[in-house]
Each structure stands twice: as structure tokens, then as C-alpha cells.
PDB file of C-alpha atoms in Angstrom:
ATOM      1  CA  UNK A   1      81.549 159.476  45.104  1.00 56.00           C
ATOM      2  CA  UNK A   2      80.622 156.087  46.606  1.00 74.00           C
ATOM      3  CA  UNK A   3      80.927 154.143  43.366  1.00 87.00           C
ATOM      4  CA  UNK A   4      83.502 154.863  40.686  1.00 90.00           C
ATOM      5  CA  UNK A   5      82.324 156.287  37.377  1.00 91.00           C
ATOM      6  CA  UNK A   6      83.278 153.002  35.741  1.00 93.00           C
ATOM      7  CA  UNK A   7      81.211 151.000  38.220  1.00 93.00           C
ATOM      8  CA  UNK A   8      78.233 153.291  37.721  1.00 95.00           C
ATOM      9  CA  UNK A   9      78.412 153.007  33.944  1.00 96.00           C
ATOM     10  CA  UNK A  10      78.748 149.214  33.931  1.00 95.00           C
ATOM     11  CA  UNK A  11      75.952 148.676  36.453  1.00 96.00           C
ATOM     12  CA  UNK A  12      73.629 151.075  34.661  1.00 96.00           C
ATOM     13  CA  UNK A  13      74.325 149.304  31.359  1.00 96.00           C
ATOM     14  CA  UNK A  14      73.467 145.980  32.969  1.00 95.00           C
ATOM     15  CA  UNK A  15      70.145 147.481  34.131  1.00 96.00           C
ATOM     16  CA  UNK A  16      69.489 144.601  36.529  1.00 97.00           C
ATOM     17  CA  UNK A  17      67.513 145.015  39.758  1.00 98.00           C
ATOM     18  CA  UNK A  18      69.590 146.341  42.664  1.00 98.00           C
ATOM     19  CA  UNK A  19      69.441 145.120  46.262  1.00 98.00           C
ATOM     20  CA  UNK A  20      71.084 147.288  48.940  1.00 98.00           C
ATOM     21  CA  UNK A  21      71.585 145.222  52.081  1.00 98.00           C
ATOM     22  CA  UNK A  22      71.648 146.396  55.682  1.00 97.00           C
ATOM     23  CA  UNK A  23      73.755 144.639  58.321  1.00 97.00           C
ATOM     24  CA  UNK A  24      70.816 143.079  60.145  1.00 95.00           C
ATOM     25  CA  UNK A  25      69.429 141.586  56.947  1.00 96.00           C
ATOM     26  CA  UNK A  26      72.661 139.770  56.165  1.00 97.00           C
ATOM     27  CA  UNK A  27      73.097 138.654  59.781  1.00 97.00           C
ATOM     28  CA  UNK A  28      69.569 137.231  59.725  1.00 96.00           C
ATOM     29  CA  UNK A  29      70.964 134.473  57.507  1.00 97.00           C
ATOM     30  CA  UNK A  30      72.784 132.960  60.489  1.00 96.00           C
ATOM     31  CA  UNK A  31      70.662 134.112  63.431  1.00 96.00           C
ATOM     32  CA  UNK A  32      69.143 131.605  65.849  1.00 95.00           C
ATOM     33  CA  UNK A  33      66.859 129.394  63.765  1.00 94.00           C
ATOM     34  CA  UNK A  34      64.586 128.747  66.754  1.00 94.00           C
ATOM     35  CA  UNK A  35      63.248 132.323  66.675  1.00 92.00           C
ATOM     36  CA  UNK A  36      59.549 132.389  65.775  1.00 90.00           C
ATOM     37  CA  UNK A  37      60.176 135.106  63.186  1.00 89.00           C
ATOM     38  CA  UNK A  38      62.275 132.733  61.054  1.00 92.00           C
ATOM     39  CA  UNK A  39      60.186 131.294  58.213  1.00 94.00           C
ATOM     40  CA  UNK A  40      60.917 128.843  55.380  1.00 95.00           C
ATOM     41  CA  UNK A  41      59.389 131.213  52.830  1.00 96.00           C
ATOM     42  CA  UNK A  42      61.765 134.032  53.718  1.00 96.00           C
ATOM     43  CA  UNK A  43      64.758 131.693  53.742  1.00 96.00           C
ATOM     44  CA  UNK A  44      63.812 130.444  50.278  1.00 97.00           C
ATOM     45  CA  UNK A  45      63.326 134.015  49.042  1.00 98.00           C
ATOM     46  CA  UNK A  46      66.806 134.928  50.282  1.00 97.00           C
ATOM     47  CA  UNK A  47      68.345 131.920  48.572  1.00 98.00           C
ATOM     48  CA  UNK A  48      66.546 132.771  45.326  1.00 98.00           C
ATOM     49  CA  UNK A  49      67.890 136.329  45.442  1.00 98.00           C
ATOM     50  CA  UNK A  50      71.384 135.045  46.150  1.00 98.00           C
ATOM     51  CA  UNK A  51      71.209 132.631  43.219  1.00 98.00           C
ATOM     52  CA  UNK A  52      70.069 135.465  40.933  1.00 97.00           C
ATOM     53  CA  UNK A  53      72.972 137.639  42.070  1.00 98.00           C
ATOM     54  CA  UNK A  54      75.478 134.846  41.508  1.00 97.00           C
ATOM     55  CA  UNK A  55      74.535 134.628  37.839  1.00 95.00           C
ATOM     56  CA  UNK A  56      76.288 137.966  37.409  1.00 92.00           C
ATOM     57  CA  UNK A  57      73.365 139.538  35.579  1.00 92.00           C
ATOM     58  CA  UNK A  58      70.131 138.671  37.378  1.00 96.00           C
ATOM     59  CA  UNK A  59      70.594 140.888  40.422  1.00 98.00           C
ATOM     60  CA  UNK A  60      73.096 143.460  41.641  1.00 98.00           C
ATOM     61  CA  UNK A  61      73.827 143.374  45.380  1.00 98.00           C
ATOM     62  CA  UNK A  62      75.385 146.467  46.938  1.00 98.00           C
ATOM     63  CA  UNK A  63      77.005 146.427  50.366  1.00 97.00           C
ATOM     64  CA  UNK A  64      77.973 149.691  52.053  1.00 96.00           C
ATOM     65  CA  UNK A  65      81.410 149.820  53.621  1.00 95.00           C
ATOM     66  CA  UNK A  66      79.823 150.339  57.033  1.00 95.00           C
ATOM     67  CA  UNK A  67      77.849 147.114  56.607  1.00 97.00           C
ATOM     68  CA  UNK A  68      81.055 145.194  55.869  1.00 96.00           C
ATOM     69  CA  UNK A  69      82.673 146.619  59.001  1.00 96.00           C
ATOM     70  CA  UNK A  70      79.700 145.699  61.155  1.00 96.00           C
ATOM     71  CA  UNK A  71      79.553 142.164  59.770  1.00 96.00           C
ATOM     72  CA  UNK A  72      83.208 141.645  60.616  1.00 95.00           C
ATOM     73  CA  UNK A  73      82.492 142.747  64.192  1.00 96.00           C
ATOM     74  CA  UNK A  74      79.268 140.845  64.817  1.00 96.00           C
ATOM     75  CA  UNK A  75      79.265 137.613  62.801  1.00 96.00           C
ATOM     76  CA  UNK A  76      81.108 135.570  65.419  1.00 96.00           C
ATOM     77  CA  UNK A  77      78.758 136.627  68.224  1.00 97.00           C
ATOM     78  CA  UNK A  78      75.612 135.982  66.173  1.00 97.00           C
ATOM     79  CA  UNK A  79      76.981 132.603  65.117  1.00 96.00           C
ATOM     80  CA  UNK A  80      77.624 131.679  68.753  1.00 96.00           C
ATOM     81  CA  UNK A  81      74.075 132.683  69.721  1.00 96.00           C
ATOM     82  CA  UNK A  82      72.706 130.581  66.870  1.00 96.00           C
ATOM     83  CA  UNK A  83      74.651 127.529  68.023  1.00 96.00           C
ATOM     84  CA  UNK A  84      73.494 128.046  71.594  1.00 96.00           C
ATOM     85  CA  UNK A  85      69.852 128.367  70.535  1.00 96.00           C
ATOM     86  CA  UNK A  86      70.053 125.210  68.457  1.00 95.00           C
ATOM     87  CA  UNK A  87      71.623 123.203  71.268  1.00 94.00           C
ATOM     88  CA  UNK A  88      68.948 124.423  73.676  1.00 95.00           C
ATOM     89  CA  UNK A  89      66.228 123.363  71.225  1.00 94.00           C
ATOM     90  CA  UNK A  90      67.766 119.933  70.731  1.00 94.00           C
ATOM     91  CA  UNK A  91      68.015 119.396  74.488  1.00 94.00           C
ATOM     92  CA  UNK A  92      64.403 120.452  74.903  1.00 95.00           C
ATOM     93  CA  UNK A  93      63.069 118.194  72.154  1.00 95.00           C
ATOM     94  CA  UNK A  94      65.108 115.293  73.558  1.00 94.00           C
ATOM     95  CA  UNK A  95      63.516 115.847  76.973  1.00 96.00           C
ATOM     96  CA  UNK A  96      60.053 115.985  75.424  1.00 96.00           C
ATOM     97  CA  UNK A  97      60.757 112.826  73.452  1.00 95.00           C
ATOM     98  CA  UNK A  98      62.016 110.981  76.519  1.00 96.00           C
ATOM     99  CA  UNK A  99      58.928 111.923  78.536  1.00 96.00           C
ATOM    100  CA  UNK A 100      56.659 110.830  75.680  1.00 96.00           C
ATOM    101  CA  UNK A 101      58.507 107.496  75.433  1.00 96.00           C
ATOM    102  CA  UNK A 102      58.103 107.008  79.177  1.00 96.00           C
ATOM    103  CA  UNK A 103      54.360 107.257  78.631  1.00 97.00           C
ATOM    104  CA  UNK A 104      54.443 104.719  75.848  1.00 96.00           C
ATOM    105  CA  UNK A 105      55.161 106.674  72.677  1.00 95.00           C
ATOM    106  CA  UNK A 106      56.951 104.699  69.959  1.00 95.00           C
ATOM    107  CA  UNK A 107      59.380 105.873  67.299  1.00 93.00           C
ATOM    108  CA  UNK A 108      62.871 107.355  67.036  1.00 92.00           C
ATOM    109  CA  UNK A 109      63.728 111.014  67.560  1.00 91.00           C
ATOM    110  CA  UNK A 110      65.414 112.344  64.415  1.00 89.00           C
ATOM    111  CA  UNK A 111      66.857 115.832  64.874  1.00 87.00           C
ATOM    112  CA  UNK A 112      70.601 115.270  64.610  1.00 85.00           C
ATOM    113  CA  UNK A 113      70.628 116.533  61.027  1.00 88.00           C
ATOM    114  CA  UNK A 114      69.727 119.995  62.340  1.00 90.00           C
ATOM    115  CA  UNK A 115      73.097 120.237  64.105  1.00 88.00           C
ATOM    116  CA  UNK A 116      74.860 121.307  60.919  1.00 92.00           C
ATOM    117  CA  UNK A 117      72.494 124.199  60.242  1.00 95.00           C
ATOM    118  CA  UNK A 118      74.713 127.002  61.517  1.00 95.00           C
ATOM    119  CA  UNK A 119      77.662 125.865  59.380  1.00 96.00           C
ATOM    120  CA  UNK A 120      75.404 125.680  56.329  1.00 96.00           C
ATOM    121  CA  UNK A 121      73.977 129.107  57.095  1.00 97.00           C
ATOM    122  CA  UNK A 122      77.457 130.585  57.511  1.00 97.00           C
ATOM    123  CA  UNK A 123      78.349 129.292  54.057  1.00 97.00           C
ATOM    124  CA  UNK A 124      75.321 131.139  52.669  1.00 98.00           C
ATOM    125  CA  UNK A 125      76.329 134.327  54.484  1.00 98.00           C
ATOM    126  CA  UNK A 126      79.814 134.043  52.976  1.00 97.00           C
ATOM    127  CA  UNK A 127      78.211 133.792  49.539  1.00 98.00           C
ATOM    128  CA  UNK A 128      76.306 137.025  50.172  1.00 98.00           C
ATOM    129  CA  UNK A 129      79.519 138.799  51.114  1.00 97.00           C
ATOM    130  CA  UNK A 130      81.326 137.407  48.082  1.00 97.00           C
ATOM    131  CA  UNK A 131      78.660 138.395  45.573  1.00 98.00           C
ATOM    132  CA  UNK A 132      78.083 141.900  46.957  1.00 97.00           C
ATOM    133  CA  UNK A 133      79.678 144.894  45.285  1.00 96.00           C
ATOM    134  CA  UNK A 134      81.238 147.246  47.861  1.00 95.00           C
ATOM    135  CA  UNK A 135      79.993 150.811  48.186  1.00 96.00           C
ATOM    136  CA  UNK A 136      82.997 152.672  49.660  1.00 90.00           C
ATOM    137  CA  UNK A 137      82.663 155.313  52.344  1.00 83.00           C
ATOM    138  CA  UNK A 138      83.271 158.974  51.450  1.00 88.00           C
ATOM    139  CA  UNK A 139      83.215 162.349  53.170  1.00 89.00           C
ATOM    140  CA  UNK A 140      80.050 163.480  51.376  1.00 91.00           C
ATOM    141  CA  UNK A 141      78.104 160.526  52.734  1.00 93.00           C
ATOM    142  CA  UNK A 142      79.480 161.154  56.235  1.00 90.00           C
ATOM    143  CA  UNK A 143      78.486 164.818  56.060  1.00 92.00           C
ATOM    144  CA  UNK A 144      74.927 164.034  54.974  1.00 93.00           C
ATOM    145  CA  UNK A 145      74.679 161.295  57.613  1.00 92.00           C
ATOM    146  CA  UNK A 146      75.711 163.811  60.274  1.00 91.00           C
ATOM    147  CA  UNK A 147      73.008 166.223  59.124  1.00 93.00           C
ATOM    148  CA  UNK A 148      70.497 163.366  59.203  1.00 93.00           C
ATOM    149  CA  UNK A 149      71.438 162.600  62.802  1.00 91.00           C
ATOM    150  CA  UNK A 150      71.114 166.242  63.828  1.00 91.00           C
ATOM    151  CA  UNK A 151      67.738 166.741  62.121  1.00 89.00           C
ATOM    152  CA  UNK A 152      66.900 164.015  63.324  1.00 91.00           C
ATOM    153  CA  UNK A 153      65.711 162.101  60.274  1.00 91.00           C
ATOM    154  CA  UNK A 154      64.969 158.368  60.102  1.00 93.00           C
ATOM    155  CA  UNK A 155      66.740 156.138  61.070  1.00 94.00           C
ATOM    156  CA  UNK A 156      68.035 158.764  63.530  1.00 90.00           C
ATOM    157  CA  UNK A 157      65.998 159.897  66.493  1.00 83.00           C
ATOM    158  CA  UNK A 158      66.624 162.003  69.567  1.00 81.00           C
ATOM    159  CA  UNK A 159      68.611 160.340  72.318  1.00 74.00           C
ATOM    160  CA  UNK A 160      69.965 157.538  70.158  1.00 78.00           C
ATOM    161  CA  UNK A 161      73.360 157.074  68.545  1.00 75.00           C
ATOM    162  CA  UNK A 162      72.373 156.600  64.912  1.00 84.00           C
ATOM    163  CA  UNK A 163      75.401 157.768  62.935  1.00 92.00           C
ATOM    164  CA  UNK A 164      76.314 154.323  61.600  1.00 93.00           C
ATOM    165  CA  UNK A 165      72.756 153.608  60.449  1.00 94.00           C
ATOM    166  CA  UNK A 166      72.610 157.005  58.766  1.00 94.00           C
ATOM    167  CA  UNK A 167      75.922 156.420  56.975  1.00 95.00           C
ATOM    168  CA  UNK A 168      74.496 153.222  55.492  1.00 96.00           C
ATOM    169  CA  UNK A 169      71.301 154.920  54.358  1.00 96.00           C
ATOM    170  CA  UNK A 170      73.111 157.891  52.830  1.00 96.00           C
ATOM    171  CA  UNK A 171      75.598 155.617  51.029  1.00 96.00           C
ATOM    172  CA  UNK A 172      72.751 153.778  49.343  1.00 97.00           C
ATOM    173  CA  UNK A 173      70.785 156.916  48.518  1.00 96.00           C
ATOM    174  CA  UNK A 174      73.884 158.353  46.846  1.00 96.00           C
ATOM    175  CA  UNK A 175      74.539 155.125  44.925  1.00 96.00           C
ATOM    176  CA  UNK A 176      70.919 154.958  43.776  1.00 97.00           C
ATOM    177  CA  UNK A 177      71.025 158.595  42.686  1.00 96.00           C
ATOM    178  CA  UNK A 178      74.150 157.954  40.635  1.00 96.00           C
ATOM    179  CA  UNK A 179      72.680 154.861  39.012  1.00 97.00           C
ATOM    180  CA  UNK A 180      69.419 156.614  38.154  1.00 97.00           C
ATOM    181  CA  UNK A 181      71.330 159.528  36.658  1.00 97.00           C
ATOM    182  CA  UNK A 182      73.292 157.047  34.538  1.00 97.00           C
ATOM    183  CA  UNK A 183      70.083 155.573  33.153  1.00 97.00           C
ATOM    184  CA  UNK A 184      69.306 152.562  35.332  1.00 97.00           C
ATOM    185  CA  UNK A 185      65.554 152.003  35.333  1.00 98.00           C
ATOM    186  CA  UNK A 186      65.367 148.625  37.088  1.00 98.00           C
ATOM    187  CA  UNK A 187      64.005 148.386  40.656  1.00 98.00           C
ATOM    188  CA  UNK A 188      66.275 149.365  43.547  1.00 98.00           C
ATOM    189  CA  UNK A 189      65.451 148.039  47.026  1.00 98.00           C
ATOM    190  CA  UNK A 190      66.924 148.817  50.435  1.00 98.00           C
ATOM    191  CA  UNK A 191      66.472 145.767  52.681  1.00 98.00           C
ATOM    192  CA  UNK A 192      66.628 146.133  56.456  1.00 96.00           C
ATOM    193  CA  UNK A 193      64.912 143.824  58.917  1.00 95.00           C
ATOM    194  CA  UNK A 194      65.577 146.394  61.643  1.00 93.00           C
ATOM    195  CA  UNK A 195      62.009 147.635  61.352  1.00 93.00           C
ATOM    196  CA  UNK A 196      62.009 149.385  64.728  1.00 91.00           C
ATOM    197  CA  UNK A 197      64.332 151.956  63.160  1.00 92.00           C
ATOM    198  CA  UNK A 198      62.343 152.443  59.942  1.00 93.00           C
ATOM    199  CA  UNK A 199      58.677 151.712  60.637  1.00 93.00           C
ATOM    200  CA  UNK A 200      56.391 154.312  62.142  1.00 90.00           C
ATOM    201  CA  UNK A 201      55.423 153.290  65.710  1.00 88.00           C
ATOM    202  CA  UNK A 202      52.850 150.486  65.891  1.00 88.00           C
ATOM    203  CA  UNK A 203      52.576 150.205  62.121  1.00 91.00           C
ATOM    204  CA  UNK A 204      54.052 148.208  59.251  1.00 90.00           C
ATOM    205  CA  UNK A 205      54.736 151.365  57.231  1.00 91.00           C
ATOM    206  CA  UNK A 206      58.037 153.190  57.051  1.00 94.00           C
ATOM    207  CA  UNK A 207      58.382 156.688  58.464  1.00 94.00           C
ATOM    208  CA  UNK A 208      57.278 159.373  56.022  1.00 95.00           C
ATOM    209  CA  UNK A 209      60.651 161.159  55.999  1.00 94.00           C
ATOM    210  CA  UNK A 210      62.722 158.138  54.932  1.00 95.00           C
ATOM    211  CA  UNK A 211      59.942 157.159  52.521  1.00 96.00           C
ATOM    212  CA  UNK A 212      60.334 160.539  50.832  1.00 96.00           C
ATOM    213  CA  UNK A 213      64.116 160.187  50.655  1.00 96.00           C
ATOM    214  CA  UNK A 214      63.905 156.749  49.062  1.00 97.00           C
ATOM    215  CA  UNK A 215      61.151 157.844  46.702  1.00 97.00           C
ATOM    216  CA  UNK A 216      63.368 160.657  45.407  1.00 97.00           C
ATOM    217  CA  UNK A 217      65.681 158.024  43.894  1.00 97.00           C
ATOM    218  CA  UNK A 218      62.895 155.509  43.131  1.00 98.00           C
ATOM    219  CA  UNK A 219      64.003 153.082  45.829  1.00 98.00           C
ATOM    220  CA  UNK A 220      61.728 150.762  47.819  1.00 97.00           C
ATOM    221  CA  UNK A 221      62.144 149.630  51.420  1.00 97.00           C
ATOM    222  CA  UNK A 222      61.851 145.934  52.264  1.00 97.00           C
ATOM    223  CA  UNK A 223      61.773 144.505  55.812  1.00 96.00           C
ATOM    224  CA  UNK A 224      62.761 140.991  54.700  1.00 96.00           C
ATOM    225  CA  UNK A 225      63.948 138.907  51.758  1.00 97.00           C
ATOM    226  CA  UNK A 226      60.414 138.015  50.720  1.00 97.00           C
ATOM    227  CA  UNK A 227      59.377 141.647  50.369  1.00 97.00           C
ATOM    228  CA  UNK A 228      62.661 142.470  48.640  1.00 98.00           C
ATOM    229  CA  UNK A 229      62.095 139.698  46.094  1.00 98.00           C
ATOM    230  CA  UNK A 230      58.627 141.067  45.397  1.00 98.00           C
ATOM    231  CA  UNK A 231      59.756 144.669  44.931  1.00 98.00           C
ATOM    232  CA  UNK A 232      62.692 143.556  42.771  1.00 98.00           C
ATOM    233  CA  UNK A 233      60.334 141.706  40.455  1.00 97.00           C
ATOM    234  CA  UNK A 234      62.211 138.424  40.855  1.00 96.00           C
TER     235      UNK A 234
END
């Protein structure tokens, strides 16, 4: 059992929406802000979800044990990439500014305040980790994940090492099944921005096999915080 019987009972009684986070979704909080895929609306949606979770009753955040392990391994590297990207942007905008000034442009360049972004983002990531309820690993989840890999069934596919992704998916499916059986009727959403693993090729729709698995426990898939907020009804 991923969650204890006591955890299941208390969460079901709360009957708040449930957000199951994938590693990439949490890491997105501190990824390089200069990426074109980063949007203010999604950042605001993530912060709104986090605030709801921190009330203790507005939103339940579940974090699989495998996600916690992966965060511990990758946060430092992602943080370093984010700092590098920001420094590169600041150097570029300074060059552009200097050229414009040489041609007669007037006015100061004000971008120094952006320098603290990565530290602020890391604080937000820490809040996500602190508010999340752990979903421990168990042998049943590992066994089902192994079968998923061998099938293969999304997010697994031939020629790719997908065991860790499958462990995360199976942990959340089991948790959702337990919560539904205990009477929870609120929305449950699995959020993963790693759409290349879940979307059908050249579409914005998830693969039919994982869609069926999530549907069996009345769980939605969200590729970002904005979609998750919508499906959670928040």
C-alpha cells in the first residue's frame, strides 16, 4: 500500500482536490526562465495551486517517492542551468542596450532585479516539497511498473528505459484508487510537463492507453500548472 490506511481515511474525509506531481513539473519551477515555453500565466497558476495547498484544506499535493529521489539528484543541475541562462540573457540585453545607446538611444537599462530570480524560484520549489504528502514506494507498485515497461504501456515504449516513469505513474494510480475507494469524489490530476512521454505523436492528446488507466480512477492528465488548475476546479 502506497499510503497508510490512516492517510487514506483522512485525505478522503477532507475531500479536497488532489494534485499528483511529476518530477519535471516541479523542476519547471526553477528551470531557465529565458525558455520561450515559460509564461507568466502558468507561473501564476502554479503559485495559486501552491497557496491553496498551503492552507491545509484547499488542495492535496501528492509526491511519489521516486519523484523525491529524482528531485534530490537533479535540482542542483537545473538550478545551475537556470543561473547560466539568466546570465547569458543579461549579457545579451546589455550588449543590445550598449549598441542602441551608441546610436543615440536614451534611458537606463534596468534588469538587475532579475538576478535574484533563481533564488526566489528555489524558495518556491522548496515550498512545493514541504507541502507535498509523500507516496512511499512499495513492491506492488514496482511489479505493476515492470509489467507496464514490458507491455510496453505509456509512458514506456520499446527501446527506452522507462521504469522510473512507470513507477511514478503506478504509484499515483494506486493512490487514486485507494482514495476513490475510500469515498473521495474531488478531482484528481496527474501533472507532467514531459508531454513527449504522454502525448500521442504530433498531437496535444495523451496516448489512449494511459488515458484509459487514468480514467479508471477518475484522474485527469495536465501538461502544465494552468491545465492542472483548470481540471482541479481551482
